[in-house]
């Protein structure tokens, strides 16, 4: 198994469903960071067989809504001086802003440049959200 | 005390925006209907309520019926109207954003009425001009709140209240925006029961049925079987533009035709409503029947818009 050293200060996103790590990496724009970032995929896991993990050695502020949307089962570990100082379990956000795009082609947000469109959770199991403008339902799917 | 409550409600509606019927409470809607009743009783009293006020009539798609209803309502209140019914003649054709158009319009007009083919447009427009009265006159297949207000005023005026009726809704229940909005709003009053009459291809959507209280509705494909139970029969047109398959449209468009023979089975105090325009679903022979109120309904549409405009402008009684 590949060994990646522990980080001294930063964030570890753990228990990412195998295959979702790359989506989180892209949605959080981690490729734009100049600090060390490690994406581990298909790591053996007692719970789920395999999992992904991301380690970020920086003060980077995470967008919890993006994370919660892509994989609400992840755990966030905040690390100081090489030790985990706090953990955070995520849930699917009730409301998201500026992340989703309305799937309704007749929605005004697909014609005008509307900043900060709000979407409201209607079905947790299927990750279905309602557009604040046209009320149409949009299912979140990570970009490939 | 009742007058104080009524005054407080009226004050609360000044400067408000109507994007969907749910934006106003039942008490606020009732206060609009009460004012409409007064106008119906003596339309001339309202003749100068909006004198000196200007309404922007912004129709981004053709809609003669709704536009005329709004514009005649404002003119009958003594107000004036400017606007367009073809976006090619506005700054939209120069690429101006809707938000900018809204801000400019708010410099000139006291109230704006907007119709647009894109869904959610009225809300976006209204958000750009907080504090300015804005009325959604239809945003694509999404909302058309003043049609619902028209329907409710018709029911209230002709049957005495919006409570406790058995309402048959017949025709295209799958795509019918007007019907969905009416059912949703009537459910805010007490004791209404719905009978959904449609072929199986045009049934009420499952998601919509799941929102209704249990036991508040039944579904059937036979108008003949239920027409005798109804207080209100609301007919709707099967819309050609909703069908991908022309054959399917032709097969379904004339499934229900209300004619004299069917009307014989209905109660003498039942009313027949329709948002218009109709195609074949109501035979013209029914027009002379006093229970056919769809042309009156169009007139109630103008009165309820007069009342709504007055409330939002804070004019009149």
Short mmCIF file of C-alpha atoms in Angstrom, two decimals:
data_model
loop_
_atom_site.label_atom_id
_atom_site.label_comp_id
_atom_site.label_asym_id
_atom_site.label_seq_id
_atom_site.Cartn_x
_atom_site.Cartn_y
_atom_site.Cartn_z
CA UNK A 1 0.00 0.00 0.00
CA UNK A 2 1.18 3.54 -0.77
CA UNK A 3 2.09 5.46 2.35
CA UNK A 4 1.29 9.17 2.53
CA UNK A 5 2.69 10.99 5.52
CA UNK A 6 0.42 12.68 8.05
CA UNK A 7 -0.22 16.37 7.55
CA UNK A 8 0.79 18.90 10.22
CA UNK A 9 -1.91 21.49 9.70
CA UNK A 10 -4.93 21.33 7.45
CA UNK A 11 -7.93 19.23 6.55
CA UNK A 12 -8.46 15.56 5.86
CA UNK A 13 -11.65 14.63 4.06
CA UNK A 14 -12.22 11.00 4.94
CA UNK A 15 -14.76 8.28 4.13
CA UNK A 16 -15.39 9.61 0.65
CA UNK A 17 -17.28 7.05 -1.40
CA UNK A 18 -14.81 5.40 -3.82
CA UNK A 19 -14.88 7.30 -7.09
CA UNK A 20 -16.28 10.54 -5.62
CA UNK A 21 -12.86 11.91 -4.58
CA UNK A 22 -12.10 13.26 -8.04
CA UNK A 23 -15.48 15.05 -8.17
CA UNK A 24 -14.85 16.73 -4.82
CA UNK A 25 -11.33 17.62 -5.99
CA UNK A 26 -12.80 19.31 -9.08
CA UNK A 27 -15.80 21.00 -7.44
CA UNK A 28 -13.62 22.50 -4.68
CA UNK A 29 -11.12 23.62 -7.37
CA UNK A 30 -8.29 22.03 -5.40
CA UNK A 31 -6.14 22.04 -8.53
CA UNK A 32 -5.90 25.83 -8.13
CA UNK A 33 -4.25 25.59 -4.70
CA UNK A 34 -0.48 26.03 -4.42
CA UNK A 35 -0.34 24.15 -1.08
CA UNK A 36 0.17 20.38 -0.96
CA UNK A 37 -3.01 18.42 -1.81
CA UNK A 38 -3.20 14.64 -1.95
CA UNK A 39 -6.04 12.68 -3.51
CA UNK A 40 -6.10 9.01 -2.57
CA UNK A 41 -8.50 6.67 -4.31
CA UNK A 42 -9.60 3.08 -3.69
CA UNK A 43 -8.05 2.83 -0.22
CA UNK A 44 -9.09 -0.30 1.71
CA UNK A 45 -11.84 0.51 4.22
CA UNK A 46 -13.30 -1.64 6.98
CA UNK A 47 -16.71 0.00 6.59
CA UNK A 48 -17.23 0.09 2.86
CA UNK A 49 -14.54 -2.06 1.26
CA UNK A 50 -12.85 0.88 -0.48
CA UNK A 51 -12.95 4.64 -0.04
CA UNK A 52 -11.31 7.83 -1.27
CA UNK A 53 -9.53 10.43 0.86
CA UNK A 54 -8.23 13.96 0.33
CA UNK A 55 -5.54 15.64 2.43
CA UNK A 56 -5.08 19.38 2.16
CA UNK A 57 -2.13 21.00 3.96
CA UNK A 58 -3.44 24.54 4.19
CA UNK A 59 -5.85 26.94 5.92
CA UNK A 60 -8.21 26.46 2.97
CA UNK A 61 -11.85 27.18 3.80
CA UNK A 62 -14.03 24.29 2.68
CA UNK A 63 -17.35 24.81 0.94
CA UNK A 64 -19.38 22.45 3.11
CA UNK A 65 -22.41 22.71 0.82
CA UNK A 66 -20.43 21.38 -2.15
CA UNK A 67 -19.06 18.57 -0.02
CA UNK A 68 -22.43 17.73 1.49
CA UNK A 69 -23.99 17.68 -1.94
CA UNK A 70 -21.43 15.37 -3.56
CA UNK A 71 -21.02 13.00 -0.64
CA UNK A 72 -22.97 13.72 2.57
CA UNK A 73 -21.35 10.70 4.27
CA UNK A 74 -17.82 12.12 4.37
CA UNK A 75 -16.05 13.04 7.58
CA UNK A 76 -13.99 16.23 7.83
CA UNK A 77 -10.98 16.10 10.15
CA UNK A 78 -9.34 19.40 11.12
CA UNK A 79 -5.67 18.91 11.92
CA UNK A 80 -3.40 21.12 14.05
CA UNK A 81 0.21 20.23 14.91
CA UNK A 82 -0.19 16.78 13.40
CA UNK A 83 -3.25 15.90 15.49
CA UNK A 84 -6.95 15.80 14.69
CA UNK A 85 -8.46 18.63 16.76
CA UNK A 86 -12.06 18.32 15.57
CA UNK A 87 -14.26 16.16 13.36
CA UNK A 88 -17.33 17.10 11.40
CA UNK A 89 -19.99 14.81 9.92
CA UNK A 90 -21.81 16.24 6.95
CA UNK A 91 -25.43 16.06 5.87
CA UNK A 92 -27.10 16.93 2.59
CA UNK A 93 -27.64 20.72 2.62
CA UNK A 94 -31.28 21.91 2.90
CA UNK A 95 -30.46 24.87 0.68
CA UNK A 96 -27.67 25.41 -1.82
CA UNK A 97 -26.67 28.63 -3.53
CA UNK A 98 -24.60 29.08 -6.64
CA UNK A 99 -23.73 25.40 -7.11
CA UNK A 100 -26.61 23.87 -9.02
CA UNK A 101 -27.85 24.85 -12.45
CA UNK A 102 -31.58 24.55 -13.14
CA UNK A 103 -32.29 21.65 -15.49
CA UNK A 104 -35.48 23.29 -16.81
CA UNK A 105 -34.61 24.75 -20.24
CA UNK A 106 -37.58 27.13 -19.92
CA UNK A 107 -36.27 28.60 -16.64
CA UNK A 108 -35.27 32.27 -16.76
CA UNK A 109 -31.97 31.41 -15.02
CA UNK A 110 -30.93 29.63 -18.20
CA UNK A 111 -31.48 32.78 -20.24
CA UNK A 112 -30.42 35.62 -17.96
CA UNK A 113 -27.24 35.71 -15.94
CA UNK A 114 -28.82 35.36 -12.49
CA UNK A 115 -26.37 35.40 -9.59
CA UNK A 116 -26.84 33.17 -6.53
CA UNK A 117 -29.81 31.04 -7.52
CA UNK A 118 -31.16 29.24 -4.44
CA UNK A 119 -32.22 25.58 -4.58
CA UNK A 120 -34.20 23.85 -1.83
CA UNK A 121 -33.98 20.13 -0.96
CA UNK A 122 -37.17 18.19 -1.73
CA UNK A 123 -35.95 14.56 -1.80
CA UNK A 124 -32.96 13.60 0.32
CA UNK A 125 -32.60 10.06 -1.01
CA UNK A 126 -32.52 11.15 -4.65
CA UNK A 127 -30.73 14.49 -4.04
CA UNK A 128 -33.54 16.41 -5.74
CA UNK A 129 -33.67 20.19 -5.33
CA UNK A 130 -36.30 22.79 -6.29
CA UNK A 131 -35.33 25.94 -8.18
CA UNK A 132 -36.41 29.14 -6.38
CA UNK A 133 -37.50 30.75 -9.66
CA UNK A 134 -39.35 28.14 -11.72
CA UNK A 135 -39.96 25.48 -8.98
CA UNK A 136 -38.70 22.75 -11.35
CA UNK A 137 -36.83 19.85 -9.82
CA UNK A 138 -33.13 19.36 -10.47
CA UNK A 139 -31.15 16.29 -9.41
CA UNK A 140 -27.57 16.91 -8.43
CA UNK A 141 -25.04 14.99 -10.47
CA UNK A 142 -21.32 15.73 -10.11
CA UNK A 143 -19.62 16.98 -13.26
CA UNK A 144 -17.27 14.52 -14.92
CA UNK B 1 -63.14 45.71 14.78
CA UNK B 2 -63.82 44.06 11.44
CA UNK B 3 -63.16 47.38 9.73
CA UNK B 4 -59.89 47.78 11.62
CA UNK B 5 -58.80 44.32 10.50
CA UNK B 6 -59.80 45.11 6.95
CA UNK B 7 -57.84 48.39 7.05
CA UNK B 8 -54.78 46.58 8.41
CA UNK B 9 -55.00 43.99 5.64
CA UNK B 10 -55.33 46.70 3.01
CA UNK B 11 -52.32 48.55 4.40
CA UNK B 12 -50.36 45.27 4.36
CA UNK B 13 -50.96 44.82 0.64
CA UNK B 14 -49.60 48.22 -0.43
CA UNK B 15 -46.41 47.82 -2.45
CA UNK B 16 -46.63 44.02 -2.41
CA UNK B 17 -45.81 41.76 -5.35
CA UNK B 18 -47.98 38.88 -6.59
CA UNK B 19 -45.94 36.15 -8.22
CA UNK B 20 -48.06 33.15 -7.18
CA UNK B 21 -51.35 32.86 -5.25
CA UNK B 22 -49.48 31.55 -2.19
CA UNK B 23 -47.83 34.96 -1.77
CA UNK B 24 -51.03 36.28 -0.16
CA UNK B 25 -52.83 34.88 2.89
CA UNK B 26 -56.44 33.71 2.64
CA UNK B 27 -57.50 36.82 4.60
CA UNK B 28 -55.61 39.05 2.14
CA UNK B 29 -57.21 37.28 -0.82
CA UNK B 30 -60.64 37.66 0.79
CA UNK B 31 -60.01 41.39 1.25
CA UNK B 32 -59.28 41.67 -2.50
CA UNK B 33 -62.51 39.78 -3.30
CA UNK B 34 -64.50 42.05 -0.96
CA UNK B 35 -63.21 45.10 -2.79
CA UNK B 36 -63.98 43.42 -6.13
CA UNK B 37 -67.56 42.82 -4.92
CA UNK B 38 -67.89 46.54 -4.18
CA UNK B 39 -66.60 47.41 -7.63
CA UNK B 40 -69.00 44.93 -9.25
CA UNK B 41 -71.89 46.51 -7.30
CA UNK B 42 -71.03 49.97 -8.62
CA UNK B 43 -68.09 50.04 -11.08
CA UNK B 44 -68.25 53.83 -11.49
CA UNK B 45 -67.21 54.49 -7.87
CA UNK B 46 -63.75 53.19 -8.75
CA UNK B 47 -63.46 55.45 -11.79
CA UNK B 48 -60.84 57.80 -10.33
CA UNK B 49 -59.11 55.64 -7.74
CA UNK B 50 -55.91 55.33 -9.78
CA UNK B 51 -56.04 58.82 -11.32
CA UNK B 52 -52.50 60.07 -11.89
CA UNK B 53 -51.01 56.57 -11.57
CA UNK B 54 -49.14 54.75 -14.31
CA UNK B 55 -49.03 51.03 -15.03
CA UNK B 56 -46.23 49.44 -17.08
CA UNK B 57 -47.68 46.63 -19.18
CA UNK B 58 -44.75 44.44 -20.18
CA UNK B 59 -45.82 41.61 -22.45
CA UNK B 60 -42.83 39.65 -23.74
CA UNK B 61 -45.17 37.30 -25.59
CA UNK B 62 -48.56 37.86 -27.19
CA UNK B 63 -51.55 37.48 -24.86
CA UNK B 64 -54.47 39.58 -26.00
CA UNK B 65 -56.92 38.34 -23.38
CA UNK B 66 -54.79 38.88 -20.26
CA UNK B 67 -53.27 42.13 -21.53
CA UNK B 68 -56.66 43.64 -22.37
CA UNK B 69 -58.01 42.56 -18.99
CA UNK B 70 -55.16 44.28 -17.09
CA UNK B 71 -55.13 47.38 -19.24
CA UNK B 72 -58.91 47.83 -19.13
CA UNK B 73 -58.79 47.31 -15.35
CA UNK B 74 -56.23 50.12 -14.94
CA UNK B 75 -58.10 52.43 -17.30
CA UNK B 76 -61.41 51.80 -15.51
CA UNK B 77 -59.66 52.90 -12.32
CA UNK B 78 -58.75 56.16 -14.02
CA UNK B 79 -55.07 55.25 -14.36
CA UNK B 80 -52.94 55.21 -17.47
CA UNK B 81 -50.94 52.48 -19.16
CA UNK B 82 -47.72 52.30 -21.15
CA UNK B 83 -45.67 49.32 -22.29
CA UNK B 84 -45.21 46.88 -25.11
CA UNK B 85 -46.66 43.64 -26.38
CA UNK B 86 -43.72 42.79 -28.60
CA UNK B 87 -40.24 42.69 -27.02
CA UNK B 88 -38.70 43.50 -30.41
CA UNK B 89 -39.86 47.07 -29.87
CA UNK B 90 -38.19 47.36 -26.44
CA UNK B 91 -34.58 47.60 -25.26
CA UNK B 92 -34.60 43.82 -24.89
CA UNK B 93 -33.78 43.73 -28.58
CA UNK B 94 -30.59 45.70 -27.73
CA UNK B 95 -29.56 43.03 -25.24
CA UNK B 96 -30.65 44.77 -22.02
CA UNK B 97 -30.96 42.41 -19.06
CA UNK B 98 -34.33 41.87 -17.41
CA UNK B 99 -32.96 43.22 -14.12
CA UNK B 100 -31.91 46.49 -15.81
CA UNK B 101 -35.26 46.80 -17.59
CA UNK B 102 -37.00 46.37 -14.22
CA UNK B 103 -34.94 49.12 -12.57
CA UNK B 104 -35.60 51.53 -15.44
CA UNK B 105 -39.34 50.78 -15.46
CA UNK B 106 -39.48 51.42 -11.70
CA UNK B 107 -38.29 55.00 -12.36
CA UNK B 108 -41.39 55.70 -14.47
CA UNK B 109 -44.27 53.45 -13.38
CA UNK B 110 -46.20 53.03 -10.13
CA UNK B 111 -47.00 49.38 -10.83
CA UNK B 112 -45.75 46.77 -13.32
CA UNK B 113 -47.50 43.83 -14.93
CA UNK B 114 -45.23 41.32 -16.62
CA UNK B 115 -45.84 38.33 -18.88
CA UNK B 116 -42.91 36.31 -20.18
CA UNK B 117 -42.47 32.90 -21.82
CA UNK B 118 -39.63 31.93 -19.46
CA UNK B 119 -40.55 30.42 -16.10
CA UNK B 120 -39.51 32.37 -13.00
CA UNK B 121 -39.21 35.70 -14.86
CA UNK B 122 -41.77 37.59 -12.78
CA UNK B 123 -39.95 36.65 -9.58
CA UNK B 124 -36.61 37.78 -10.99
CA UNK B 125 -38.16 41.06 -12.18
CA UNK B 126 -39.85 41.63 -8.80
CA UNK B 127 -36.63 40.94 -6.87
CA UNK B 128 -34.91 43.66 -8.90
CA UNK B 129 -37.41 46.31 -7.74
CA UNK B 130 -38.24 45.66 -4.07
CA UNK B 131 -41.14 47.77 -2.83
CA UNK B 132 -42.63 48.26 -6.29
CA UNK B 133 -45.96 46.51 -6.90
CA UNK B 134 -45.38 43.81 -9.53
CA UNK B 135 -48.00 41.37 -10.83
CA UNK B 136 -47.15 38.14 -12.63
CA UNK B 137 -49.39 37.94 -15.69
CA UNK B 138 -48.06 34.47 -16.58
CA UNK B 139 -44.53 33.08 -16.72
CA UNK B 140 -44.48 30.21 -19.21
CA UNK B 141 -46.07 27.05 -17.86
CA UNK B 142 -45.30 28.09 -14.28
CA UNK B 143 -47.77 30.50 -12.60
CA UNK B 144 -50.64 32.75 -13.64
CA UNK B 145 -51.99 33.97 -10.29
CA UNK B 146 -54.59 36.43 -11.57
CA UNK B 147 -56.34 33.60 -13.46
CA UNK B 148 -56.66 31.83 -10.11
CA UNK B 149 -57.95 35.04 -8.48
CA UNK B 150 -60.46 35.33 -11.33
CA UNK B 151 -61.66 31.76 -10.74
CA UNK B 152 -61.96 32.28 -6.99
CA UNK B 153 -63.87 35.55 -7.34
CA UNK B 154 -66.26 33.85 -9.78
CA UNK B 155 -66.92 31.01 -7.32
CA UNK B 156 -67.22 33.35 -4.33
CA UNK B 157 -69.46 35.82 -6.10
CA UNK B 158 -71.79 33.25 -7.67
CA UNK B 159 -71.86 30.61 -4.93
CA UNK B 160 -71.37 32.83 -1.87
CA UNK B 161 -68.01 31.51 -0.65
CA UNK B 162 -64.95 29.45 -1.58
CA UNK B 163 -65.69 26.83 1.12
CA UNK B 164 -67.37 23.45 1.00
CA UNK B 165 -67.83 22.84 -2.73
CA UNK B 166 -67.59 19.73 -4.85
CA UNK B 167 -65.54 20.74 -7.86
CA UNK B 168 -65.15 18.64 -10.99
CA UNK B 169 -62.07 19.44 -13.05
CA UNK B 170 -62.26 18.00 -16.52
CA UNK B 171 -59.89 17.63 -19.46
CA UNK B 172 -56.13 18.06 -19.44
CA UNK B 173 -55.19 17.67 -15.80
CA UNK B 174 -51.60 16.67 -16.56
CA UNK B 175 -50.37 19.92 -18.09
CA UNK B 176 -53.12 22.31 -16.95
CA UNK B 177 -51.32 25.08 -15.05
CA UNK B 178 -54.61 26.87 -14.34
CA UNK B 179 -56.16 23.76 -12.81
CA UNK B 180 -53.15 22.94 -10.62
CA UNK B 181 -53.08 26.48 -9.27
CA UNK B 182 -56.84 26.54 -8.62
CA UNK B 183 -56.84 23.21 -6.76
CA UNK B 184 -53.81 24.19 -4.69
CA UNK B 185 -55.39 27.52 -3.74
CA UNK B 186 -58.92 26.18 -3.09
CA UNK B 187 -57.35 23.73 -0.66
CA UNK B 188 -56.54 26.71 1.55
CA UNK B 189 -60.28 27.16 2.12
CA UNK B 190 -62.31 24.62 4.08
CA UNK B 191 -64.24 21.54 3.03
CA UNK B 192 -63.66 21.49 -0.71
CA UNK B 193 -63.77 18.13 -2.48
CA UNK B 194 -62.34 17.53 -5.93
CA UNK B 195 -63.34 15.12 -8.68
CA UNK B 196 -60.61 14.82 -11.31
CA UNK B 197 -62.09 13.80 -14.66
CA UNK B 198 -59.59 12.90 -17.40
CA UNK B 199 -58.41 10.12 -19.70
CA UNK B 200 -55.61 8.13 -18.10
CA UNK B 201 -53.02 9.81 -20.35
CA UNK B 202 -53.90 13.25 -18.93
CA UNK B 203 -54.32 12.38 -15.25
CA UNK B 204 -53.18 14.72 -12.48
CA UNK B 205 -49.44 14.22 -11.92
CA UNK B 206 -48.55 11.87 -9.05
CA UNK B 207 -46.44 14.51 -7.28
CA UNK B 208 -49.44 16.85 -7.28
CA UNK B 209 -51.83 14.21 -5.91
CA UNK B 210 -49.34 13.40 -3.15
CA UNK B 211 -49.61 17.02 -1.91
CA UNK B 212 -53.40 16.87 -1.49
CA UNK B 213 -55.05 15.88 1.81
CA UNK B 214 -56.12 12.25 1.91
CA UNK B 215 -59.77 11.77 1.00
CA UNK B 216 -60.07 15.23 -0.59
CA UNK B 217 -60.34 13.89 -4.15
CA UNK B 218 -61.40 11.06 -6.40
CA UNK B 219 -60.36 10.30 -10.00
CA UNK B 220 -62.56 9.11 -12.85
CA UNK B 221 -62.60 9.04 -16.63
CA UNK B 222 -66.38 9.46 -16.88
CA UNK B 223 -67.94 12.92 -16.83
CA UNK B 224 -71.43 11.38 -17.15
CA UNK B 225 -71.01 9.39 -13.94
CA UNK B 226 -70.18 12.38 -11.74
CA UNK B 227 -71.73 15.48 -13.32
CA UNK B 228 -74.83 15.17 -11.12
CA UNK B 229 -72.70 15.49 -7.95
CA UNK B 230 -70.98 18.75 -8.83
CA UNK B 231 -71.35 22.33 -7.55
CA UNK B 232 -68.77 23.50 -10.08
CA UNK B 233 -67.64 21.95 -13.36
CA UNK B 234 -64.33 23.44 -14.50
CA UNK B 235 -63.63 22.48 -18.10
CA UNK B 236 -60.20 22.82 -19.71
CA UNK B 237 -58.76 22.68 -23.17
CA UNK B 238 -56.46 19.89 -24.33
CA UNK B 239 -53.48 21.90 -25.55
CA UNK B 240 -52.05 20.88 -28.91
CA UNK B 241 -48.62 22.36 -28.09
CA UNK B 242 -48.15 19.88 -25.21
CA UNK B 243 -48.19 16.84 -27.50
CA UNK B 244 -45.24 15.42 -29.36
CA UNK B 245 -47.49 13.04 -31.23
CA UNK B 246 -50.23 14.69 -33.34
CA UNK B 247 -52.26 11.44 -33.51
CA UNK B 248 -52.35 11.27 -29.73
CA UNK B 249 -53.63 14.86 -29.60
CA UNK B 250 -56.36 14.14 -32.13
CA UNK B 251 -57.40 11.03 -30.21
CA UNK B 252 -57.66 12.86 -26.87
CA UNK B 253 -58.78 16.40 -27.76
CA UNK B 254 -62.49 15.63 -28.03
CA UNK B 255 -62.81 12.98 -25.31
CA UNK B 256 -65.02 15.31 -23.29
CA UNK B 257 -67.51 17.55 -25.00
CA UNK B 258 -69.97 19.24 -22.71
CA UNK B 259 -73.29 19.52 -24.51
CA UNK B 260 -76.98 20.00 -23.69
CA UNK B 261 -77.46 16.28 -23.16
CA UNK B 262 -74.79 16.14 -20.45
CA UNK B 263 -76.05 19.37 -18.88
CA UNK B 264 -79.45 17.69 -18.34
CA UNK B 265 -77.76 15.38 -15.81
CA UNK B 266 -76.25 18.30 -13.88
CA UNK B 267 -77.86 20.08 -10.96
CA UNK B 268 -79.75 23.31 -11.64
CA UNK B 269 -77.41 25.27 -9.33
CA UNK B 270 -74.16 23.91 -10.78
CA UNK B 271 -71.92 26.41 -12.58
CA UNK B 272 -69.70 25.67 -15.61
CA UNK B 273 -66.37 27.48 -15.70
CA UNK B 274 -63.57 27.58 -18.29
CA UNK B 275 -60.42 29.77 -18.40
CA UNK B 276 -60.96 30.27 -22.17
CA UNK B 277 -60.14 30.07 -24.99
CA UNK B 278 -62.17 26.93 -25.61
CA UNK B 279 -61.93 24.73 -28.67
CA UNK B 280 -64.49 21.90 -28.81
CA UNK B 281 -64.78 20.93 -25.16
CA UNK B 282 -67.91 23.02 -24.59
CA UNK B 283 -70.50 22.96 -27.39
CA UNK B 284 -71.73 26.46 -28.25
CA UNK B 285 -75.29 25.28 -27.53
CA UNK B 286 -74.34 25.33 -23.82
CA UNK B 287 -73.57 29.08 -23.92
CA UNK B 288 -77.23 30.03 -23.54
CA UNK B 289 -77.61 27.88 -20.40
CA UNK B 290 -77.64 30.19 -17.33
CA UNK B 291 -75.28 27.75 -15.60
CA UNK B 292 -72.56 28.51 -18.18
CA UNK B 293 -70.61 31.33 -16.52
CA UNK B 294 -67.35 31.34 -18.49
CA UNK B 295 -68.00 34.67 -20.20
CA UNK B 296 -69.01 36.22 -16.87
CA UNK B 297 -65.79 34.72 -15.52
CA UNK B 298 -63.78 36.79 -18.01
CA UNK B 299 -65.53 39.93 -16.74
CA UNK B 300 -64.84 38.94 -13.13
CA UNK B 301 -61.19 38.73 -14.25
CA UNK B 302 -61.21 42.44 -15.00
CA UNK B 303 -62.93 43.28 -11.71
CA UNK B 304 -60.53 41.24 -9.61
CA UNK B 305 -57.60 42.91 -11.39
CA UNK B 306 -59.13 46.32 -10.60
CA UNK B 307 -59.34 45.33 -6.94
CA UNK B 308 -55.82 43.88 -6.93
CA UNK B 309 -54.26 46.95 -8.56
CA UNK B 310 -56.12 49.22 -6.09
CA UNK B 311 -54.89 47.23 -3.10
CA UNK B 312 -51.27 47.16 -4.27
CA UNK B 313 -51.32 50.89 -5.03
CA UNK B 314 -53.12 51.68 -1.78
CA UNK B 315 -55.90 53.56 -3.54
CA UNK B 316 -59.68 53.38 -3.28
CA UNK B 317 -61.64 52.43 -0.22
#
